[in-house]
Short mmCIF file of C-alpha atoms in Angstrom, two decimals:
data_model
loop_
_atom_site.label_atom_id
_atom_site.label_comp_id
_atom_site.label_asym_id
_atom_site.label_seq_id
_atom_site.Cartn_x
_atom_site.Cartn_y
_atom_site.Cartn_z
CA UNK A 1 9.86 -87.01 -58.80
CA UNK A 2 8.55 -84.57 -61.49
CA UNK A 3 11.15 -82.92 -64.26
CA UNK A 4 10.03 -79.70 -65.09
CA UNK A 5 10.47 -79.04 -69.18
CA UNK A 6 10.02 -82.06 -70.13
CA UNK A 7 6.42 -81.97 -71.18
CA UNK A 8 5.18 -83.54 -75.20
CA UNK A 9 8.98 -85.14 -75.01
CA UNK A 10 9.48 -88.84 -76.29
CA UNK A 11 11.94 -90.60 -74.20
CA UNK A 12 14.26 -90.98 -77.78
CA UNK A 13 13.59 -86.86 -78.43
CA UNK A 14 15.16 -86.53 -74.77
CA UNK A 15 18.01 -88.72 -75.14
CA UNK A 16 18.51 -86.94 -78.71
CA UNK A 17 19.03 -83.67 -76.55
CA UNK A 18 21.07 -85.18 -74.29
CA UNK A 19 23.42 -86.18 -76.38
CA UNK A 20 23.54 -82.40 -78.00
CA UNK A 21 24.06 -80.97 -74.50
CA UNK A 22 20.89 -81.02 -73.00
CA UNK A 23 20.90 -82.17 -68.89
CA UNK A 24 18.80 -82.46 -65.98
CA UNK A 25 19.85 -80.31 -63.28
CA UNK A 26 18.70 -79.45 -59.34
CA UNK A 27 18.57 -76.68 -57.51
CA UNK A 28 18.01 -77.60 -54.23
CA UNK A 29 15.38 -75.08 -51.51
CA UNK A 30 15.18 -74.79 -48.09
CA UNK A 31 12.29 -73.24 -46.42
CA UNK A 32 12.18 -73.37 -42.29
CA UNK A 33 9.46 -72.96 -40.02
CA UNK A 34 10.80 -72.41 -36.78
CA UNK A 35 12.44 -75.11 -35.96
CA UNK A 36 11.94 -77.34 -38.42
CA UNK A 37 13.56 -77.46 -41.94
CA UNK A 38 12.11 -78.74 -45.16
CA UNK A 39 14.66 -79.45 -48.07
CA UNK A 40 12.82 -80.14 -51.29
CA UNK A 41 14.49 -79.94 -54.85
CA UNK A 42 12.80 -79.40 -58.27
CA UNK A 43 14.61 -80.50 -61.42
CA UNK A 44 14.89 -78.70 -64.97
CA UNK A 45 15.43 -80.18 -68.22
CA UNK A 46 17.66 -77.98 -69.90
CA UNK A 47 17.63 -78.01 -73.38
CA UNK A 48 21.22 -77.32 -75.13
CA UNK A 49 20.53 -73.97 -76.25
CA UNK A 50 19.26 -72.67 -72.93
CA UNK A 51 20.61 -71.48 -69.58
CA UNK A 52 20.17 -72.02 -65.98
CA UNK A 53 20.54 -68.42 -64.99
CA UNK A 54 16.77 -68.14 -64.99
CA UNK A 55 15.98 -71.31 -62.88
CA UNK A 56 18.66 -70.37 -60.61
CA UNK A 57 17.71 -67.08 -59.90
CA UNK A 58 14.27 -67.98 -58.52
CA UNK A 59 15.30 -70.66 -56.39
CA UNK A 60 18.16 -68.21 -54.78
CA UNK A 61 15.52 -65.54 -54.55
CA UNK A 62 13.50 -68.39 -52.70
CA UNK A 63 16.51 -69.51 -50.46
CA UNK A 64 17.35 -65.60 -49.63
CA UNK A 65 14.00 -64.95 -48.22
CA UNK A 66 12.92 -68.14 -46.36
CA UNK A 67 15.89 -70.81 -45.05
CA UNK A 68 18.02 -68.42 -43.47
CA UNK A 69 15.24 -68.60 -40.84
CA UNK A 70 16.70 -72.05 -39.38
CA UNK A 71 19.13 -70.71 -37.46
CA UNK A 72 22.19 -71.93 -37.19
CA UNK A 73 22.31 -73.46 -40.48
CA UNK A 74 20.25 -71.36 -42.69
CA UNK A 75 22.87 -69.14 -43.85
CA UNK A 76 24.89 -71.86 -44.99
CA UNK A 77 21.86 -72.99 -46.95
CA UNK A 78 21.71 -69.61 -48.86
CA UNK A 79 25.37 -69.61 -49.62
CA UNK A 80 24.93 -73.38 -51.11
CA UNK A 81 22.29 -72.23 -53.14
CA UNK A 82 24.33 -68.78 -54.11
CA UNK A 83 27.27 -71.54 -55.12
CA UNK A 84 24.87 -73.63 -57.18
CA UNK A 85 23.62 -70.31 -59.20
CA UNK A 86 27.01 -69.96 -59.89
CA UNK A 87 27.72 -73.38 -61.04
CA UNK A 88 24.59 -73.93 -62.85
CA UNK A 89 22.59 -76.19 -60.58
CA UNK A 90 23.58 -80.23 -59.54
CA UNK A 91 23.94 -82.17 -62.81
CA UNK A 92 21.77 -85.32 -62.28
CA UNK A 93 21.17 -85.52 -66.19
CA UNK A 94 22.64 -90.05 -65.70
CA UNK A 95 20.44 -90.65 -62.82
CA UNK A 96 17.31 -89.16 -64.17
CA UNK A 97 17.68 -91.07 -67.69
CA UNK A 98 18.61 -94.23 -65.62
CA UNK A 99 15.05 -93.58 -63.87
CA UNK A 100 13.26 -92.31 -66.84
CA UNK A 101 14.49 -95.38 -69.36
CA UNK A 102 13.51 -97.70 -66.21
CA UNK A 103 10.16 -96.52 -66.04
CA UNK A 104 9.43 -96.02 -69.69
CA UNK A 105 10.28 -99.44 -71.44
CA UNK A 106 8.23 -98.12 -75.01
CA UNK A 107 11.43 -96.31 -75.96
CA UNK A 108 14.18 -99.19 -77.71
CA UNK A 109 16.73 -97.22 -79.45
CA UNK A 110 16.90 -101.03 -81.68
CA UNK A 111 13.93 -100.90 -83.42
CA UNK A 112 13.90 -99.56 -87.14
CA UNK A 113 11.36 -96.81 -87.12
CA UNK A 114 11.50 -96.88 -90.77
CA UNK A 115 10.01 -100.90 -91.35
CA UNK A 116 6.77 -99.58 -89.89
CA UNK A 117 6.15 -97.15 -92.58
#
C-alpha cells in the first residue's frame, strides 16, 4: 500500500519523526456504484508539526458526495468518515513501521554512522 508524504524519507529520518510525534494515519472512502460498494483507504504521514484537518476534509468532501449512494448503508459511511475528521483519521503509525522496517532491511538503528566517515 502507498503512504502518501513520505517521499526523499530514510527509513531512520521517519522513525526520527515518529518518535517526535509524527504518525501514519487513514482515512478510509467509500464510493458506490449502484449496488456495489468499493472501500479503499489512503494513508498520510503526518509530520509532528502538521494537522490532519486538511487530509480529512477532502476525504469527507469525497464521502459526502459519492457513498451515501449505497443505500442502506451509505449514510452510515459518511457519518464514519464525519467521526474520523473529528478524531483525526485511524492511527496505524505501529503497523505501517512494522511493514515499512520489514520491507526495508538497509535501515539498522546499530550501526555507527560515524566509523564510516
Amino acid at each position: 500500500m502507498e503512504t502518501n508524504n513520505t517521499e526523499g524519507l530514510t527509513m531512520f529520518e521517519i522513525n526520527v519523526l515518529v518518535q517526535q510525534g509524527g504518525r501514519f494515519v487513514v482515512f478510509p472512502n467509500t464510493i458506490s456504484k449502484l449496488f456495489k460498494k468499493f472501500k479503499r483507504s489512503n494513508i498520510y504521514f503526518v509530520r509532528p508539526e502538521e494537522n490532519t484537518f486538511k487530509y480529512a476534509l477532502k476525504h469527507f468532501f469525497l464521502n459526502l458526495t459519492v457513498s451515501w449512494k449505497a443505500f442502506p448503508w451509505g449514510p452510515v459511511y459518511v457519518v464514519k468518515s464525519l467521526y474520523y475528521l473529528i478524531k483525526g483519521g485511524k492511527d496505524y503509525t505501529q503497523t505501517i513501521l512494522d511493514e515499512l522496517n520489514q520491507n526495508k532491511p538497509d535501515y539498522n538503528p546499530d550501526v555507527n554512522f560515524l566509523k564510516y566517515s
